[in-house]
GROMACS .gro file of C-alpha atoms in nm:
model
  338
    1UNK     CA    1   0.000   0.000   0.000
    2UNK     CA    2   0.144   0.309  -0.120
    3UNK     CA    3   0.239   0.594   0.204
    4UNK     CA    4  -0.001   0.886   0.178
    5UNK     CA    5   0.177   1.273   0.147
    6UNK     CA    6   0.129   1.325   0.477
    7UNK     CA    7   0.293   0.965   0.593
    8UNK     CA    8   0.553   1.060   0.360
    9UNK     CA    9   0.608   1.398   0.581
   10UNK     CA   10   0.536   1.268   0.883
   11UNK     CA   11   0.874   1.013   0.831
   12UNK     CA   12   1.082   1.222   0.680
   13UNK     CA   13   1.027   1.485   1.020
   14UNK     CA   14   1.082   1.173   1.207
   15UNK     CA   15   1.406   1.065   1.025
   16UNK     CA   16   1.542   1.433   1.103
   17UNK     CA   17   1.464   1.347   1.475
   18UNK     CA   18   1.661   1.054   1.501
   19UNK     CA   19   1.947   1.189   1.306
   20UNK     CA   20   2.023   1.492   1.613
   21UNK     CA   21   1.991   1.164   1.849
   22UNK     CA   22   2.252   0.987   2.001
   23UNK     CA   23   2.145   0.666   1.895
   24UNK     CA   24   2.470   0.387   1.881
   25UNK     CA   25   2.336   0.266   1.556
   26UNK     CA   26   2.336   0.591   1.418
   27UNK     CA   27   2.668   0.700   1.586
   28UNK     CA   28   2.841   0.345   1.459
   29UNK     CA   29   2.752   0.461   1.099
   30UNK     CA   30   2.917   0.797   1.117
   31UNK     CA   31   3.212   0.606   1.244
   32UNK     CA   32   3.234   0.427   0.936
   33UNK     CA   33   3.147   0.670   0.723
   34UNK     CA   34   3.541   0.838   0.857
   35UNK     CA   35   3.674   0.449   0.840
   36UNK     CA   36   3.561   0.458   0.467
   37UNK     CA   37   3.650   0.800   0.403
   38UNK     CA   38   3.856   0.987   0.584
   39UNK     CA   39   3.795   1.311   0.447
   40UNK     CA   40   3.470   1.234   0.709
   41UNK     CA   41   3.561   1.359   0.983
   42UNK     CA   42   3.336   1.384   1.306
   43UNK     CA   43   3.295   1.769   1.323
   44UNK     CA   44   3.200   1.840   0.913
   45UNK     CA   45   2.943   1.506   0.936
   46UNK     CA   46   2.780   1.675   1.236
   47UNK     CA   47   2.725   2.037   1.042
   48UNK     CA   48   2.645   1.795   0.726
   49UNK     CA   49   2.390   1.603   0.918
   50UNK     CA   50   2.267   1.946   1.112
   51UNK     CA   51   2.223   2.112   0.789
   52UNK     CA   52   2.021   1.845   0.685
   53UNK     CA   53   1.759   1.856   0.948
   54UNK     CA   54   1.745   2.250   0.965
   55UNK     CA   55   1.714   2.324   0.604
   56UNK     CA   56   1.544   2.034   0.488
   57UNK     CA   57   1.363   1.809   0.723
   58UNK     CA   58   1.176   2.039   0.956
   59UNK     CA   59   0.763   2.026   0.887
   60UNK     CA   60   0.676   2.362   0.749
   61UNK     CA   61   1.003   2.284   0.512
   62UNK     CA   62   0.848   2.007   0.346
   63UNK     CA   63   0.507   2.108   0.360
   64UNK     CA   64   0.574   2.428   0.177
   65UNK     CA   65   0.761   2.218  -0.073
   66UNK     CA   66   0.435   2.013  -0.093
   67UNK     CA   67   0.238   2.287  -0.155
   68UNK     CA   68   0.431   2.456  -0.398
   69UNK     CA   69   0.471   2.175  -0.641
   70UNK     CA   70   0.070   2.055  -0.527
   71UNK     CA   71   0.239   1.696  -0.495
   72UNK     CA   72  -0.057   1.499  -0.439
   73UNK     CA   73  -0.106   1.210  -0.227
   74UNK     CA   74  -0.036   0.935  -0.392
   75UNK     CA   75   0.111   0.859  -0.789
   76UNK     CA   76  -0.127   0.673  -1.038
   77UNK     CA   77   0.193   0.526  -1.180
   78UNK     CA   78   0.511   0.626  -0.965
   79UNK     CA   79   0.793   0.588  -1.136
   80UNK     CA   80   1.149   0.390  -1.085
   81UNK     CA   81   1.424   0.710  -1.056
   82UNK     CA   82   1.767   0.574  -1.013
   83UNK     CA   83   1.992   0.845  -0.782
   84UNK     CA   84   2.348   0.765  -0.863
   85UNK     CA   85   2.491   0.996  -0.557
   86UNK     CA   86   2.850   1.156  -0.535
   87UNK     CA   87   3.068   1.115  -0.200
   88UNK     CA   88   3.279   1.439  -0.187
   89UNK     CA   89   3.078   1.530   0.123
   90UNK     CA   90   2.850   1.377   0.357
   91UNK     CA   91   2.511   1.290   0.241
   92UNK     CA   92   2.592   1.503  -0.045
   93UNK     CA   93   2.299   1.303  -0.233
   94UNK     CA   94   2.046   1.321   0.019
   95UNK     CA   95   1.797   1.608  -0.116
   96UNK     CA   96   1.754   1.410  -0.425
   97UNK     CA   97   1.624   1.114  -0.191
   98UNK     CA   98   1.409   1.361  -0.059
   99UNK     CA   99   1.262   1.492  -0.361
  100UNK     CA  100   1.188   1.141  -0.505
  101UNK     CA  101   1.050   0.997  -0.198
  102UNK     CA  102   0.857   1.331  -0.141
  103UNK     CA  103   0.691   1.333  -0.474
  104UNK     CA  104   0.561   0.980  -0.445
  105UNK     CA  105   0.781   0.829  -0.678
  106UNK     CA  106   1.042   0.555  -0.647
  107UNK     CA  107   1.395   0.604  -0.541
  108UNK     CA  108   1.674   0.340  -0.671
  109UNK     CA  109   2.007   0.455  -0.489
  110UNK     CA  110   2.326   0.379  -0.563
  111UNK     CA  111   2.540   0.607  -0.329
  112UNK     CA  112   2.899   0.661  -0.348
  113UNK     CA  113   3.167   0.377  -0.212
  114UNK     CA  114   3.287   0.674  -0.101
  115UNK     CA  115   2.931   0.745   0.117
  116UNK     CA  116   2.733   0.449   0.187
  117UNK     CA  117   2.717   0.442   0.581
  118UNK     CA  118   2.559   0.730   0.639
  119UNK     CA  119   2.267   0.642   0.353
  120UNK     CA  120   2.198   0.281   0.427
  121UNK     CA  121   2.160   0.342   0.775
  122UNK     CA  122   1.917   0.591   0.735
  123UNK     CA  123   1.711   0.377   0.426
  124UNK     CA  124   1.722   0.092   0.700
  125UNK     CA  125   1.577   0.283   0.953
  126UNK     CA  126   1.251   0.373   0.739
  127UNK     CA  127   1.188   0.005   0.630
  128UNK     CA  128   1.204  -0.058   0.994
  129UNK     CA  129   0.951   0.195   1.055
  130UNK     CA  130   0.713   0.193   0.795
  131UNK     CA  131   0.711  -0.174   0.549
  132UNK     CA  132   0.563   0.051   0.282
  133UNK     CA  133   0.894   0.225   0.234
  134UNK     CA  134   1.063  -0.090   0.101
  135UNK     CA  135   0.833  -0.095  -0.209
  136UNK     CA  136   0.924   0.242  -0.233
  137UNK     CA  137   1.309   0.288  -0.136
  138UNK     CA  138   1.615   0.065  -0.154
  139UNK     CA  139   1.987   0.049  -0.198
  140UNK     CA  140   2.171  -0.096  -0.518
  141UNK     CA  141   2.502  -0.144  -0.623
  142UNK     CA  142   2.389  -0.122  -0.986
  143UNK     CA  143   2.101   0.087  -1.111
  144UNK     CA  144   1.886  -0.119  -1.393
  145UNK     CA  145   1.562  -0.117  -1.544
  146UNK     CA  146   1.456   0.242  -1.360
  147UNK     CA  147   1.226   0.487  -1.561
  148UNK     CA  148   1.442   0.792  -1.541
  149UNK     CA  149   1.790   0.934  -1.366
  150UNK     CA  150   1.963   1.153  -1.180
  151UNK     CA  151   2.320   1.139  -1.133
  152UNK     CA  152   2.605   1.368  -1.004
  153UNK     CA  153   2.954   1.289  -1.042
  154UNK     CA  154   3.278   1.429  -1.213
  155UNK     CA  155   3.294   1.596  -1.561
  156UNK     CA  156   3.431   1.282  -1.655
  157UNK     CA  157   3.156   1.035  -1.536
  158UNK     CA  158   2.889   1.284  -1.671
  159UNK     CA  159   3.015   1.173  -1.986
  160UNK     CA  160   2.941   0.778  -1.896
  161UNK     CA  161   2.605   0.926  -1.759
  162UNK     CA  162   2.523   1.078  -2.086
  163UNK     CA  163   2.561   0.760  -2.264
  164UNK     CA  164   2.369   0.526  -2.039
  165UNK     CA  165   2.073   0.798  -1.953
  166UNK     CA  166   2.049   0.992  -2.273
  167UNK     CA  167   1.753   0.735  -2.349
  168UNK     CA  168   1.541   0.813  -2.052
  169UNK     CA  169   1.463   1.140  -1.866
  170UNK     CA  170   1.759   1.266  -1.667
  171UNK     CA  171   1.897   1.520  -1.446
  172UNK     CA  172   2.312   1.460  -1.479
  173UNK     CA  173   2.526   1.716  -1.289
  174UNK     CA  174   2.905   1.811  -1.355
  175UNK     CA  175   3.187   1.963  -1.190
  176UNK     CA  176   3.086   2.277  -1.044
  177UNK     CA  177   3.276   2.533  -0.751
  178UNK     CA  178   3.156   2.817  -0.535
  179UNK     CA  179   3.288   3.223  -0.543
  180UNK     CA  180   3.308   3.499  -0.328
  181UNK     CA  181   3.266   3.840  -0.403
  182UNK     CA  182   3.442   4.099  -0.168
  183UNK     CA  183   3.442   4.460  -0.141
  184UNK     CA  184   3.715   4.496   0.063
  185UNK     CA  185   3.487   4.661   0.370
  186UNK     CA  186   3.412   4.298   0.512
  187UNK     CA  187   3.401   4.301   0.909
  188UNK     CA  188   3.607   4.073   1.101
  189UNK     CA  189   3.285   3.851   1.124
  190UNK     CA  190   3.185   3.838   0.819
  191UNK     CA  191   3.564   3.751   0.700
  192UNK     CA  192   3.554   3.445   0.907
  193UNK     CA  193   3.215   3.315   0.806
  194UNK     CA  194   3.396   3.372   0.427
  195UNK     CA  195   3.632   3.130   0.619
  196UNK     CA  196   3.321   2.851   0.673
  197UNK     CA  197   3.271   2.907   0.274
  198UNK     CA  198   3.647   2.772   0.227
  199UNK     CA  199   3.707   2.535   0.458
  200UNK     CA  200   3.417   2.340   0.557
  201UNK     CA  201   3.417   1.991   0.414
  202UNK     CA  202   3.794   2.060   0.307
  203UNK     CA  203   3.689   2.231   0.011
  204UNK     CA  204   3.583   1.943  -0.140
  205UNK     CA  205   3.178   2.077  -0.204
  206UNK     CA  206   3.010   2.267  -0.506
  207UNK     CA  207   2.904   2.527  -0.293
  208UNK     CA  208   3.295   2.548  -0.070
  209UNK     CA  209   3.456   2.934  -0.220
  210UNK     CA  210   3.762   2.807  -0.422
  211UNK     CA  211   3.776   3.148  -0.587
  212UNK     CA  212   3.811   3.534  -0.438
  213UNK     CA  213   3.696   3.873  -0.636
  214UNK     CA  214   3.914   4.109  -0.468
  215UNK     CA  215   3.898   4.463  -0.566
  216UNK     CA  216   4.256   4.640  -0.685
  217UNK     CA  217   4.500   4.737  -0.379
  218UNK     CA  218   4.287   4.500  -0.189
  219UNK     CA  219   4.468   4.426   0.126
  220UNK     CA  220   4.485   4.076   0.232
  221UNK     CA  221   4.637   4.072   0.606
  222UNK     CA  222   4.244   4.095   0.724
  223UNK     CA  223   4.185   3.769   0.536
  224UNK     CA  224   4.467   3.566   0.612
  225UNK     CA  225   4.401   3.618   1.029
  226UNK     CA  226   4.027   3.539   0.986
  227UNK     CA  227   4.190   3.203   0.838
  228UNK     CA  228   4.371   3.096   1.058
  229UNK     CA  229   4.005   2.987   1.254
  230UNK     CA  230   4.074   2.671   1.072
  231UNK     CA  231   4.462   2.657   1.184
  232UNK     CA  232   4.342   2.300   1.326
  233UNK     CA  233   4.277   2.145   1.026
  234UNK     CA  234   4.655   2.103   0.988
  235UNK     CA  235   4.657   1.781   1.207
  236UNK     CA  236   4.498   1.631   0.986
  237UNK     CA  237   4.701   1.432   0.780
  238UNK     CA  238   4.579   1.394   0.408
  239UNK     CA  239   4.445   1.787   0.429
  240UNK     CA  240   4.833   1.865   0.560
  241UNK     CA  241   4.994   1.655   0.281
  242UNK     CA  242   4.768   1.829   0.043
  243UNK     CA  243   4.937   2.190   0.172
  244UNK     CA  244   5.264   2.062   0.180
  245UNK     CA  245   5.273   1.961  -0.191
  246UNK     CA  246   5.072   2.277  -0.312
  247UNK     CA  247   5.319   2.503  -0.109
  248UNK     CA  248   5.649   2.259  -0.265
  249UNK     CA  249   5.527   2.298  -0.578
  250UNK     CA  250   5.525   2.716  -0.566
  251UNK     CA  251   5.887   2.717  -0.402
  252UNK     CA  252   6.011   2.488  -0.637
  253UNK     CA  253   5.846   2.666  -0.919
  254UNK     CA  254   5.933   3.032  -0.770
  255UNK     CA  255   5.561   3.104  -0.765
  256UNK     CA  256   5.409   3.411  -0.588
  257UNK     CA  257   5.190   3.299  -0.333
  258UNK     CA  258   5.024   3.415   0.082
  259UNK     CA  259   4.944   3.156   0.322
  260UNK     CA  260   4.812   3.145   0.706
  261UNK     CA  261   4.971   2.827   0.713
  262UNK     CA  262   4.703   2.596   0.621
  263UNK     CA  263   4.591   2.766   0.268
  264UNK     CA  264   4.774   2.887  -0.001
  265UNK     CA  265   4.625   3.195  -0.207
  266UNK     CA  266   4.746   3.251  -0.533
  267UNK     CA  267   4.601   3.425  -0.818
  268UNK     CA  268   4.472   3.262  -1.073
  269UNK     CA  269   4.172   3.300  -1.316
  270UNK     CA  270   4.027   2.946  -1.310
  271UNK     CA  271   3.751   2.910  -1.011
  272UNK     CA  272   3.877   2.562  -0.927
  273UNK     CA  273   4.150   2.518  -0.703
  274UNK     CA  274   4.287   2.200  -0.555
  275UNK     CA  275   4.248   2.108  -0.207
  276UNK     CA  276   4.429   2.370   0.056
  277UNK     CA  277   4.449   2.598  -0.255
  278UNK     CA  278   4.206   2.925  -0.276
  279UNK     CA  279   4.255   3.121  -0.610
  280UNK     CA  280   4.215   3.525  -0.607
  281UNK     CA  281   4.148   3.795  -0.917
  282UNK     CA  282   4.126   4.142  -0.911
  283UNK     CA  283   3.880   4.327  -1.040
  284UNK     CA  284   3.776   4.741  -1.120
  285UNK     CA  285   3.415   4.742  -1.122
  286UNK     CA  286   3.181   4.465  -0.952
  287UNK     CA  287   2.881   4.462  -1.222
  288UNK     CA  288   3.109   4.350  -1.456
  289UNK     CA  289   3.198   4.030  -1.239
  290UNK     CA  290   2.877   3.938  -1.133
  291UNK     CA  291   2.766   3.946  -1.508
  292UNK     CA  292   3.060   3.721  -1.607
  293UNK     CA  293   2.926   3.498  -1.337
  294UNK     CA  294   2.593   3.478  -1.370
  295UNK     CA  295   2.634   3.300  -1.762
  296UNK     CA  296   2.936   3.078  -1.598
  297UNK     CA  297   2.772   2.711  -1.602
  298UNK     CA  298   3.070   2.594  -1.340
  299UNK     CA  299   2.994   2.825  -1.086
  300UNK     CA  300   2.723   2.644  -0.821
  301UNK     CA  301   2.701   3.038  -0.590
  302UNK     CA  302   2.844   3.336  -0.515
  303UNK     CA  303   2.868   3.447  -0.161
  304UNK     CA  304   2.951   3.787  -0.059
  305UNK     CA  305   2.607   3.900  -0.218
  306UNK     CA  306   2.238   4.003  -0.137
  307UNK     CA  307   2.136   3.615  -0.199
  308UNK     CA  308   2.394   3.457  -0.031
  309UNK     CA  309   2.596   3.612   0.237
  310UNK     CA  310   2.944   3.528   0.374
  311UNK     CA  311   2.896   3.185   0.585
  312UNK     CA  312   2.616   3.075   0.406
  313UNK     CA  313   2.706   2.874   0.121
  314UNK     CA  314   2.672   2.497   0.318
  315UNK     CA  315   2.318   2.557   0.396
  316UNK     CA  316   2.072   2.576   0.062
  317UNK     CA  317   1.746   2.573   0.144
  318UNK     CA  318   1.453   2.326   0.042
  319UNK     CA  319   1.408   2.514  -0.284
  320UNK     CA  320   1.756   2.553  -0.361
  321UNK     CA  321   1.819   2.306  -0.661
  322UNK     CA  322   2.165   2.195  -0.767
  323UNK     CA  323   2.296   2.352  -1.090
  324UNK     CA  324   1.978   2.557  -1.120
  325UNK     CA  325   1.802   2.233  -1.252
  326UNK     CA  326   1.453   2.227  -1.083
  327UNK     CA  327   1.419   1.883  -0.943
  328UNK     CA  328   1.124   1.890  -0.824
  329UNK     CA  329   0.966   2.007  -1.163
  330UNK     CA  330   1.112   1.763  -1.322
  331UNK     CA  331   0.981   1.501  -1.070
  332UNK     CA  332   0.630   1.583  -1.122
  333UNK     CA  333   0.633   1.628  -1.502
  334UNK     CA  334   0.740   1.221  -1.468
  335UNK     CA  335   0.481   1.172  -1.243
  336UNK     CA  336   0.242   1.344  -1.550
  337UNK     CA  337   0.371   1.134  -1.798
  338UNK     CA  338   0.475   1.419  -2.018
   0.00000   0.00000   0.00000
């Protein structure tokens, strides 16, 4: 028997309860999600995890999402939507879920080796809870036979994505990186929520800042102390080695660079920057950058702005779609048949 909306709600409000609980279960998993991935540490699956329930599974949340995209109660013919998920964060795939399981249809998961623990644990708990969901939810290591896609991965597995999907409906997503816009009048405050933008997750998210707008004669020494909030990411050991190769290569290659001591800046016109790397361009007049931006496809946000201020690129709202592609909309066109 197929879960009404409200079921549906009422679940996912209960699976953000359990996930701020201390429950061993649920504590064991994050544990192995760090075992599997080490990039996973405790602290950055906490605000992953915290993120999670505040933006996305608190009531009003998903009933205005409900209401918005009149999602009815049940599907006359719900479809099979495989969700191949990406691991360069935690849970990183765990809106699509949402959205599938929201709309009624049927989500096919194949998450990450990179980020299974956290997932499974949490699909478990719902066929524990409600028998419906296993009709409705599961876990595969291969996706087959499914009605339609939607898969996130690298610029070079959107290109395996493209072949397998292009028959079916599909959302694939590519490469993307976050920006920051400053004026040069930041406060101390806001510097070091630009800080969160950079180093939460290690860089490793679409939305983490691996690229400044500085204005000319912008001067720096602000930045580089509101840094050095993350000086303790330097004990840890792949995020260290990561420096220490950046910063060999720029000696070795008499490169120009600034550091705090755990991040090197260096200007550079591409927005992507490897890991403990944050690139920097000047600019004269503002506009002009935000228009370049807006018709980039690799750029995910840019903080420093109206929309999206310093400190607040790790926490998208409900409505906040990946890559600008609606998923929701495309969820219940499916569920149309168009």
């Amino acid at each position: 028997m197929l879960m009404t909306l409200q079921q549906r709600i009422n679940i996912l409000v209960r699976l953000g309860n359990y996930m701020q609980e201390n429950d061993e279960a649920w504590q064991s998993a994050k544990r192995k999600a760090f075992v599997n991935n080490n990039w996973f540490i405790e602290d950055f699956v906490d605000l992953a995890v915290n993120n999670i329930v505040q933006q996305l599974l608190q009531p009003e949340a998903l009933h205005q999402l409900a209401a918005s995209y009149k999602i009815p109660d049940t599907l006359p013919a719900p479809k099979k939507v495989g969700i191949v998920m990406a691991g360069n964060i935690p849970l990183v795939g765990f809106h699509d879920f949402l959205c599938v399981f929201l709309s009624g249809h049927i989500a096919l998961i194949k998450p990450s080796s990179k980020d299974e623990a956290l997932i499974t644990q949490l699909v478990n708990l719902l066929h524990q809870w409600e028998p419906a969901t296993q009709q409705t939810v599961a876990i595969l290591p291969l996706l087959k036979n499914c009605e339609a896609y939607i898969a996130t991965g690298s610029n070079n597995s959107s290109r395996y994505f493209e072949a397998y999907f292009s028959k079916f409906p599909h959302i694939i997503r590519k490469n993307r990186t976050s920006v920051a816009m400053l004026s040069g009048k930041e406060s101390t405050t806001e510097l070091e929520s630009l800080a969160d933008d950079i180093y939460q997750y290690f860089g490793l998210g679409c939305r983490n800042v691996t690229k400044l707008y500085v204005p000319v004669g912008y001067d720096f020494v602000p930045l580089i102390n509101a840094l050095r909030k993350y000086s303790h990411l330097t004990d840890h050991n792949k995020f260290k080695n990561n420096y220490d190769y950046q910063l060999a290569a720029k000696i070795i290659n008499n490169e120009y660079y600034m550091t705090d001591g755990t991040i090197l800046l260096i200007e550079n016109k591409s927005p992507f920057a490897p890991i403990s790397q944050v690139h920097y361009e000047y600019y004269e007049q503002a506009d002009d950058v935000l228009q370049q931006l807006s018709g980039d496809e690799a750029i995910q946000c840019v903080t420093g702005t109206a929309a999206i201020p310093f400190g607040g690129a790790q926490t998208p709202g409900i409505c906040d779609f990946a890559d600008g592609v609606d998923t929701m909309a495309f969820l219940m066109d499916l569920g149309s048949g168009n």
